[in-house]
Amino acid sequence: MSASGVAGWDAEAEGYDEPADHGLRDPSVRAAWRSLLLGVLPQPPARVAEMGCGTGTLSVLMADAGLEVDALDFSPVMLAAARAKGAARSGVRFTEADASHPPFEQDAYDAVLARHVLWALPDPADALARWLRLLVPGGTLVLVEGHWSTGAGLRADQTVALVEGTGREARLTRLDDPALWGRTIEDDRYLVVSPSPALS
Ligand SMILES: C[S@@+](CC[C@H](N)C(=O)[O-])C[C@H]1O[C@@H](n2cnc3c(N)ncnc32)[C@H](O)[C@@H]1O
């Protein structure tokens, strides 16, 4: 992954869903992500704020599972694809906005999810603090990040340190199962879940 800025991500949008883990078009890859995410997200009824939703693949997956999803992205072209995907669903809304300053209601969401977004932000620590303000007491932060063979991304220890820097626990799981990616991976991909401090 290498894009940056709105224009860079707009340019990525057309072919964005082609890799197996992006579009989740392969039912077995989709099932792997569904199992992973629903295993750490709250049970419906619950509200999820998704940062940097891209083409909306995970937003729709969550809505299909009965979650109420507010998703944002700053790329109009990514969002057009997301809105087309979510058109037949009632449980998902898409907003054009900067993930560094999410315009969502504070103290309102049971979970915040971001996959492959934190690494791309200019000030990840500041963004993370703003994301946490969206959570209700007892809310869960779910981050999927990686440090890719291109050299881009965040190492797992960096993401764990960012979460722990907010005073919350960070539970790290390596995502090395080929079922998630449709192929064997060599680089470092992982999940960090920060449960409610009260529940840890
Ligand atoms: C690697 S893609 C991940 C998309 C989606 N989360 C997924 O997992 O398929 C990164 C996404 O973050 C968005 N993004 C990057 N920086 C952003 C920012 N500051 N505000 C909002 N969206 C941003 C990009 O437009 C892009 O859609």
PDB file of N, CA, C and O in Angstrom, residues 21-80:
ATOM      1  N   ASP A  21      -8.584  -9.679  -0.148  1.00  0.00           N
ATOM      2  CA  ASP A  21      -8.961  -9.149   1.164  1.00  0.00           C
ATOM      3  C   ASP A  21      -9.649  -7.791   1.062  1.00  0.00           C
ATOM      4  O   ASP A  21     -10.219  -7.323   2.048  1.00  0.00           O
ATOM      5  N   HIS A  22      -9.614  -7.156  -0.089  1.00  0.00           N
ATOM      6  CA  HIS A  22     -10.277  -5.857  -0.245  1.00  0.00           C
ATOM      7  C   HIS A  22     -11.759  -6.039  -0.558  1.00  0.00           C
ATOM      8  O   HIS A  22     -12.617  -5.608   0.204  1.00  0.00           O
ATOM      9  N   GLY A  23     -12.041  -6.670  -1.707  1.00  0.00           N
ATOM     10  CA  GLY A  23     -13.435  -6.805  -2.133  1.00  0.00           C
ATOM     11  C   GLY A  23     -14.182  -7.949  -1.462  1.00  0.00           C
ATOM     12  O   GLY A  23     -15.406  -7.996  -1.478  1.00  0.00           O
ATOM     13  N   LEU A  24     -13.440  -8.888  -0.848  1.00  0.00           N
ATOM     14  CA  LEU A  24     -14.038 -10.079  -0.213  1.00  0.00           C
ATOM     15  C   LEU A  24     -15.017 -10.761  -1.155  1.00  0.00           C
ATOM     16  O   LEU A  24     -16.114 -11.172  -0.763  1.00  0.00           O
ATOM     17  N   ARG A  25     -14.606 -10.887  -2.432  1.00  0.00           N
ATOM     18  CA  ARG A  25     -15.499 -11.505  -3.425  1.00  0.00           C
ATOM     19  C   ARG A  25     -15.475 -13.025  -3.333  1.00  0.00           C
ATOM     20  O   ARG A  25     -16.422 -13.685  -3.729  1.00  0.00           O
ATOM     21  N   ASP A  26     -14.376 -13.573  -2.833  1.00  0.00           N
ATOM     22  CA  ASP A  26     -14.259 -15.023  -2.626  1.00  0.00           C
ATOM     23  C   ASP A  26     -15.006 -15.354  -1.327  1.00  0.00           C
ATOM     24  O   ASP A  26     -14.660 -14.832  -0.255  1.00  0.00           O
ATOM     25  N   PRO A  27     -16.030 -16.194  -1.403  1.00  0.00           N
ATOM     26  CA  PRO A  27     -16.841 -16.479  -0.210  1.00  0.00           C
ATOM     27  C   PRO A  27     -16.019 -16.978   0.976  1.00  0.00           C
ATOM     28  O   PRO A  27     -16.343 -16.672   2.128  1.00  0.00           O
ATOM     29  N   SER A  28     -14.932 -17.721   0.717  1.00  0.00           N
ATOM     30  CA  SER A  28     -14.168 -18.241   1.858  1.00  0.00           C
ATOM     31  C   SER A  28     -13.360 -17.120   2.526  1.00  0.00           C
ATOM     32  O   SER A  28     -13.202 -17.103   3.750  1.00  0.00           O
ATOM     33  N   VAL A  29     -12.882 -16.164   1.732  1.00  0.00           N
ATOM     34  CA  VAL A  29     -12.161 -15.017   2.316  1.00  0.00           C
ATOM     35  C   VAL A  29     -13.149 -14.128   3.069  1.00  0.00           C
ATOM     36  O   VAL A  29     -12.879 -13.666   4.180  1.00  0.00           O
ATOM     37  N   ARG A  30     -14.306 -13.925   2.476  1.00  0.00           N
ATOM     38  CA  ARG A  30     -15.347 -13.133   3.146  1.00  0.00           C
ATOM     39  C   ARG A  30     -15.730 -13.779   4.483  1.00  0.00           C
ATOM     40  O   ARG A  30     -15.851 -13.099   5.503  1.00  0.00           O
ATOM     41  N   ALA A  31     -15.885 -15.097   4.477  1.00  0.00           N
ATOM     42  CA  ALA A  31     -16.265 -15.811   5.703  1.00  0.00           C
ATOM     43  C   ALA A  31     -15.178 -15.665   6.773  1.00  0.00           C
ATOM     44  O   ALA A  31     -15.483 -15.535   7.964  1.00  0.00           O
ATOM     45  N   ALA A  32     -13.915 -15.656   6.345  1.00  0.00           N
ATOM     46  CA  ALA A  32     -12.815 -15.527   7.315  1.00  0.00           C
ATOM     47  C   ALA A  32     -12.846 -14.154   7.991  1.00  0.00           C
ATOM     48  O   ALA A  32     -12.670 -14.036   9.205  1.00  0.00           O
ATOM     49  N   TRP A  33     -13.076 -13.096   7.194  1.00  0.00           N
ATOM     50  CA  TRP A  33     -13.151 -11.746   7.781  1.00  0.00           C
ATOM     51  C   TRP A  33     -14.393 -11.579   8.644  1.00  0.00           C
ATOM     52  O   TRP A  33     -14.366 -10.935   9.691  1.00  0.00           O
ATOM     53  N   ARG A  34     -15.495 -12.183   8.189  1.00  0.00           N
ATOM     54  CA  ARG A  34     -16.743 -12.087   8.952  1.00  0.00           C
ATOM     55  C   ARG A  34     -16.526 -12.713  10.330  1.00  0.00           C
ATOM     56  O   ARG A  34     -16.879 -12.127  11.352  1.00  0.00           O
ATOM     57  N   SER A  35     -15.923 -13.884  10.338  1.00  0.00           N
ATOM     58  CA  SER A  35     -15.691 -14.581  11.602  1.00  0.00           C
ATOM     59  C   SER A  35     -14.740 -13.785  12.498  1.00  0.00           C
ATOM     60  O   SER A  35     -14.975 -13.634  13.699  1.00  0.00           O
ATOM     61  N   LEU A  36     -13.663 -13.266  11.895  1.00  0.00           N
ATOM     62  CA  LEU A  36     -12.690 -12.488  12.684  1.00  0.00           C
ATOM     63  C   LEU A  36     -13.357 -11.267  13.311  1.00  0.00           C
ATOM     64  O   LEU A  36     -13.228 -11.022  14.515  1.00  0.00           O
ATOM     65  N   LEU A  37     -14.049 -10.486  12.488  1.00  0.00           N
ATOM     66  CA  LEU A  37     -14.573  -9.204  12.976  1.00  0.00           C
ATOM     67  C   LEU A  37     -15.762  -9.399  13.922  1.00  0.00           C
ATOM     68  O   LEU A  37     -15.838  -8.743  14.962  1.00  0.00           O
ATOM     69  N   LEU A  38     -16.665 -10.305  13.565  1.00  0.00           N
ATOM     70  CA  LEU A  38     -17.825 -10.500  14.436  1.00  0.00           C
ATOM     71  C   LEU A  38     -17.411 -11.146  15.750  1.00  0.00           C
ATOM     72  O   LEU A  38     -18.107 -11.030  16.758  1.00  0.00           O
ATOM     73  N   GLY A  39     -16.245 -11.779  15.755  1.00  0.00           N
ATOM     74  CA  GLY A  39     -15.734 -12.356  17.002  1.00  0.00           C
ATOM     75  C   GLY A  39     -15.220 -11.318  17.990  1.00  0.00           C
ATOM     76  O   GLY A  39     -15.079 -11.624  19.178  1.00  0.00           O
ATOM     77  N   VAL A  40     -14.947 -10.099  17.515  1.00  0.00           N
ATOM     78  CA  VAL A  40     -14.412  -9.070  18.417  1.00  0.00           C
ATOM     79  C   VAL A  40     -15.326  -7.850  18.538  1.00  0.00           C
ATOM     80  O   VAL A  40     -15.180  -7.051  19.471  1.00  0.00           O
ATOM     81  N   LEU A  41     -16.262  -7.692  17.589  1.00  0.00           N
ATOM     82  CA  LEU A  41     -17.206  -6.565  17.662  1.00  0.00           C
ATOM     83  C   LEU A  41     -18.349  -6.927  18.616  1.00  0.00           C
ATOM     84  O   LEU A  41     -18.625  -8.108  18.844  1.00  0.00           O
ATOM     85  N   PRO A  42     -19.044  -5.894  19.144  1.00  0.00           N
ATOM     86  CA  PRO A  42     -20.201  -6.201  19.986  1.00  0.00           C
ATOM     87  C   PRO A  42     -21.311  -6.879  19.187  1.00  0.00           C
ATOM     88  O   PRO A  42     -21.386  -6.730  17.966  1.00  0.00           O
ATOM     89  N   GLN A  43     -22.146  -7.614  19.887  1.00  0.00           N
ATOM     90  CA  GLN A  43     -23.310  -8.251  19.251  1.00  0.00           C
ATOM     91  C   GLN A  43     -24.354  -7.190  18.908  1.00  0.00           C
ATOM     92  O   GLN A  43     -24.524  -6.239  19.660  1.00  0.00           O
ATOM     93  N   PRO A  44     -25.096  -7.351  17.804  1.00  0.00           N
ATOM     94  CA  PRO A  44     -26.224  -6.465  17.535  1.00  0.00           C
ATOM     95  C   PRO A  44     -27.282  -6.619  18.641  1.00  0.00           C
ATOM     96  O   PRO A  44     -27.388  -7.715  19.208  1.00  0.00           O
ATOM     97  N   PRO A  45     -28.051  -5.590  18.965  1.00  0.00           N
ATOM     98  CA  PRO A  45     -27.994  -4.262  18.359  1.00  0.00           C
ATOM     99  C   PRO A  45     -26.819  -3.478  18.915  1.00  0.00           C
ATOM    100  O   PRO A  45     -26.626  -3.416  20.138  1.00  0.00           O
ATOM    101  N   ALA A  46     -26.041  -2.881  18.031  1.00  0.00           N
ATOM    102  CA  ALA A  46     -24.882  -2.093  18.444  1.00  0.00           C
ATOM    103  C   ALA A  46     -24.521  -1.159  17.298  1.00  0.00           C
ATOM    104  O   ALA A  46     -24.787  -1.455  16.130  1.00  0.00           O
ATOM    105  N   ARG A  47     -23.914  -0.028  17.658  1.00  0.00           N
ATOM    106  CA  ARG A  47     -23.510   0.967  16.656  1.00  0.00           C
ATOM    107  C   ARG A  47     -22.001   0.914  16.473  1.00  0.00           C
ATOM    108  O   ARG A  47     -21.241   0.881  17.459  1.00  0.00           O
ATOM    109  N   VAL A  48     -21.576   0.951  15.213  1.00  0.00           N
ATOM    110  CA  VAL A  48     -20.148   0.929  14.894  1.00  0.00           C
ATOM    111  C   VAL A  48     -19.817   2.150  14.043  1.00  0.00           C
ATOM    112  O   VAL A  48     -20.520   2.453  13.076  1.00  0.00           O
ATOM    113  N   ALA A  49     -18.738   2.850  14.405  1.00  0.00           N
ATOM    114  CA  ALA A  49     -18.188   3.926  13.567  1.00  0.00           C
ATOM    115  C   ALA A  49     -16.973   3.350  12.854  1.00  0.00           C
ATOM    116  O   ALA A  49     -16.055   2.842  13.506  1.00  0.00           O
ATOM    117  N   GLU A  50     -16.997   3.426  11.521  1.00  0.00           N
ATOM    118  CA  GLU A  50     -15.871   2.884  10.749  1.00  0.00           C
ATOM    119  C   GLU A  50     -15.100   4.030  10.107  1.00  0.00           C
ATOM    120  O   GLU A  50     -15.660   4.853   9.374  1.00  0.00           O
ATOM    121  N   MET A  51     -13.811   4.051  10.351  1.00  0.00           N
ATOM    122  CA  MET A  51     -12.935   5.095   9.811  1.00  0.00           C
ATOM    123  C   MET A  51     -12.276   4.617   8.521  1.00  0.00           C
ATOM    124  O   MET A  51     -11.768   3.488   8.461  1.00  0.00           O
ATOM    125  N   GLY A  52     -12.259   5.471   7.486  1.00  0.00           N
ATOM    126  CA  GLY A  52     -11.580   5.110   6.233  1.00  0.00           C
ATOM    127  C   GLY A  52     -12.150   3.848   5.631  1.00  0.00           C
ATOM    128  O   GLY A  52     -11.427   2.881   5.382  1.00  0.00           O
ATOM    129  N   CYS A  53     -13.446   3.868   5.330  1.00  0.00           N
ATOM    130  CA  CYS A  53     -14.158   2.646   4.911  1.00  0.00           C
ATOM    131  C   CYS A  53     -13.825   2.212   3.497  1.00  0.00           C
ATOM    132  O   CYS A  53     -14.214   1.104   3.089  1.00  0.00           O
ATOM    133  N   GLY A  54     -13.153   3.064   2.707  1.00  0.00           N
ATOM    134  CA  GLY A  54     -12.830   2.683   1.335  1.00  0.00           C
ATOM    135  C   GLY A  54     -14.087   2.394   0.539  1.00  0.00           C
ATOM    136  O   GLY A  54     -15.050   3.166   0.562  1.00  0.00           O
ATOM    137  N   THR A  55     -14.102   1.258  -0.143  1.00  0.00           N
ATOM    138  CA  THR A  55     -15.246   0.900  -0.988  1.00  0.00           C
ATOM    139  C   THR A  55     -16.390   0.268  -0.187  1.00  0.00           C
ATOM    140  O   THR A  55     -17.329  -0.262  -0.781  1.00  0.00           O
ATOM    141  N   GLY A  56     -16.289   0.292   1.133  1.00  0.00           N
ATOM    142  CA  GLY A  56     -17.424  -0.092   1.977  1.00  0.00           C
ATOM    143  C   GLY A  56     -17.608  -1.582   2.182  1.00  0.00           C
ATOM    144  O   GLY A  56     -18.650  -2.013   2.699  1.00  0.00           O
ATOM    145  N   THR A  57     -16.612  -2.363   1.844  1.00  0.00           N
ATOM    146  CA  THR A  57     -16.775  -3.824   1.946  1.00  0.00           C
ATOM    147  C   THR A  57     -17.062  -4.257   3.386  1.00  0.00           C
ATOM    148  O   THR A  57     -17.981  -5.037   3.636  1.00  0.00           O
ATOM    149  N   LEU A  58     -16.266  -3.741   4.330  1.00  0.00           N
ATOM    150  CA  LEU A  58     -16.490  -4.147   5.719  1.00  0.00           C
ATOM    151  C   LEU A  58     -17.743  -3.498   6.280  1.00  0.00           C
ATOM    152  O   LEU A  58     -18.436  -4.088   7.117  1.00  0.00           O
ATOM    153  N   SER A  59     -18.053  -2.279   5.820  1.00  0.00           N
ATOM    154  CA  SER A  59     -19.267  -1.591   6.293  1.00  0.00           C
ATOM    155  C   SER A  59     -20.491  -2.451   5.991  1.00  0.00           C
ATOM    156  O   SER A  59     -21.365  -2.644   6.849  1.00  0.00           O
ATOM    157  N   VAL A  60     -20.551  -2.964   4.767  1.00  0.00           N
ATOM    158  CA  VAL A  60     -21.696  -3.768   4.338  1.00  0.00           C
ATOM    159  C   VAL A  60     -21.699  -5.115   5.059  1.00  0.00           C
ATOM    160  O   VAL A  60     -22.757  -5.608   5.471  1.00  0.00           O
ATOM    161  N   LEU A  61     -20.513  -5.690   5.226  1.00  0.00           N
ATOM    162  CA  LEU A  61     -20.416  -6.959   5.966  1.00  0.00           C
ATOM    163  C   LEU A  61     -20.998  -6.795   7.377  1.00  0.00           C
ATOM    164  O   LEU A  61     -21.765  -7.643   7.848  1.00  0.00           O
ATOM    165  N   MET A  62     -20.655  -5.679   8.031  1.00  0.00           N
ATOM    166  CA  MET A  62     -21.157  -5.449   9.393  1.00  0.00           C
ATOM    167  C   MET A  62     -22.665  -5.189   9.384  1.00  0.00           C
ATOM    168  O   MET A  62     -23.399  -5.693  10.247  1.00  0.00           O
ATOM    169  N   ALA A  63     -23.130  -4.390   8.401  1.00  0.00           N
ATOM    170  CA  ALA A  63     -24.573  -4.106   8.319  1.00  0.00           C
ATOM    171  C   ALA A  63     -25.352  -5.391   8.075  1.00  0.00           C
ATOM    172  O   ALA A  63     -26.426  -5.597   8.651  1.00  0.00           O
ATOM    173  N   ASP A  64     -24.816  -6.262   7.247  1.00  0.00           N
ATOM    174  CA  ASP A  64     -25.483  -7.536   6.967  1.00  0.00           C
ATOM    175  C   ASP A  64     -25.574  -8.409   8.224  1.00  0.00           C
ATOM    176  O   ASP A  64     -26.427  -9.291   8.308  1.00  0.00           O
ATOM    177  N   ALA A  65     -24.667  -8.157   9.174  1.00  0.00           N
ATOM    178  CA  ALA A  65     -24.689  -8.920  10.429  1.00  0.00           C
ATOM    179  C   ALA A  65     -25.600  -8.264  11.471  1.00  0.00           C
ATOM    180  O   ALA A  65     -25.661  -8.717  12.608  1.00  0.00           O
ATOM    181  N   GLY A  66     -26.265  -7.162  11.096  1.00  0.00           N
ATOM    182  CA  GLY A  66     -27.228  -6.537  12.001  1.00  0.00           C
ATOM    183  C   GLY A  66     -26.688  -5.357  12.786  1.00  0.00           C
ATOM    184  O   GLY A  66     -27.394  -4.804  13.636  1.00  0.00           O
ATOM    185  N   LEU A  67     -25.447  -4.953  12.507  1.00  0.00           N
ATOM    186  CA  LEU A  67     -24.870  -3.793  13.197  1.00  0.00           C
ATOM    187  C   LEU A  67     -25.299  -2.511  12.485  1.00  0.00           C
ATOM    188  O   LEU A  67     -25.511  -2.508  11.269  1.00  0.00           O
ATOM    189  N   GLU A  68     -25.419  -1.412  13.249  1.00  0.00           N
ATOM    190  CA  GLU A  68     -25.738  -0.090  12.683  1.00  0.00           C
ATOM    191  C   GLU A  68     -24.412   0.606  12.424  1.00  0.00           C
ATOM    192  O   GLU A  68     -23.661   0.877  13.373  1.00  0.00           O
ATOM    193  N   VAL A  69     -24.115   0.895  11.170  1.00  0.00           N
ATOM    194  CA  VAL A  69     -22.775   1.359  10.803  1.00  0.00           C
ATOM    195  C   VAL A  69     -22.805   2.788  10.264  1.00  0.00           C
ATOM    196  O   VAL A  69     -23.553   3.095   9.338  1.00  0.00           O
ATOM    197  N   ASP A  70     -21.980   3.652  10.862  1.00  0.00           N
ATOM    198  CA  ASP A  70     -21.675   4.959  10.288  1.00  0.00           C
ATOM    199  C   ASP A  70     -20.236   4.903   9.819  1.00  0.00           C
ATOM    200  O   ASP A  70     -19.317   4.744  10.634  1.00  0.00           O
ATOM    201  N   ALA A  71     -20.049   5.027   8.500  1.00  0.00           N
ATOM    202  CA  ALA A  71     -18.710   4.867   7.926  1.00  0.00           C
ATOM    203  C   ALA A  71     -18.300   6.167   7.244  1.00  0.00           C
ATOM    204  O   ALA A  71     -19.125   6.842   6.633  1.00  0.00           O
ATOM    205  N   LEU A  72     -17.014   6.499   7.347  1.00  0.00           N
ATOM    206  CA  LEU A  72     -16.524   7.703   6.657  1.00  0.00           C
ATOM    207  C   LEU A  72     -15.277   7.380   5.853  1.00  0.00           C
ATOM    208  O   LEU A  72     -14.534   6.443   6.139  1.00  0.00           O
ATOM    209  N   ASP A  73     -15.071   8.231   4.851  1.00  0.00           N
ATOM    210  CA  ASP A  73     -13.846   8.202   4.058  1.00  0.00           C
ATOM    211  C   ASP A  73     -13.710   9.584   3.425  1.00  0.00           C
ATOM    212  O   ASP A  73     -14.710  10.277   3.220  1.00  0.00           O
ATOM    213  N   PHE A  74     -12.482  10.007   3.141  1.00  0.00           N
ATOM    214  CA  PHE A  74     -12.326  11.334   2.516  1.00  0.00           C
ATOM    215  C   PHE A  74     -12.214  11.260   0.998  1.00  0.00           C
ATOM    216  O   PHE A  74     -12.120  12.303   0.346  1.00  0.00           O
ATOM    217  N   SER A  75     -12.223  10.056   0.437  1.00  0.00           N
ATOM    218  CA  SER A  75     -12.100   9.903  -1.014  1.00  0.00           C
ATOM    219  C   SER A  75     -13.485   9.798  -1.645  1.00  0.00           C
ATOM    220  O   SER A  75     -14.194   8.805  -1.433  1.00  0.00           O
ATOM    221  N   PRO A  76     -13.897  10.787  -2.452  1.00  0.00           N
ATOM    222  CA  PRO A  76     -15.223  10.716  -3.070  1.00  0.00           C
ATOM    223  C   PRO A  76     -15.378   9.504  -3.971  1.00  0.00           C
ATOM    224  O   PRO A  76     -16.474   8.947  -4.067  1.00  0.00           O
ATOM    225  N   VAL A  77     -14.305   9.064  -4.623  1.00  0.00           N
ATOM    226  CA  VAL A  77     -14.441   7.928  -5.545  1.00  0.00           C
ATOM    227  C   VAL A  77     -14.610   6.624  -4.759  1.00  0.00           C
ATOM    228  O   VAL A  77     -15.424   5.756  -5.110  1.00  0.00           O
ATOM    229  N   MET A  78     -13.837   6.474  -3.679  1.00  0.00           N
ATOM    230  CA  MET A  78     -14.049   5.313  -2.798  1.00  0.00           C
ATOM    231  C   MET A  78     -15.492   5.317  -2.280  1.00  0.00           C
ATOM    232  O   MET A  78     -16.182   4.286  -2.274  1.00  0.00           O
ATOM    233  N   LEU A  79     -15.957   6.486  -1.853  1.00  0.00           N
ATOM    234  CA  LEU A  79     -17.296   6.569  -1.257  1.00  0.00           C
ATOM    235  C   LEU A  79     -18.396   6.266  -2.266  1.00  0.00           C
ATOM    236  O   LEU A  79     -19.419   5.682  -1.904  1.00  0.00           O
ATOM    237  N   ALA A  80     -18.189   6.654  -3.524  1.00  0.00           N
ATOM    238  CA  ALA A  80     -19.197   6.346  -4.543  1.00  0.00           C
ATOM    239  C   ALA A  80     -19.355   4.831  -4.666  1.00  0.00           C
ATOM    240  O   ALA A  80     -20.482   4.315  -4.752  1.00  0.00           O
TER     241      ALA A  80
END
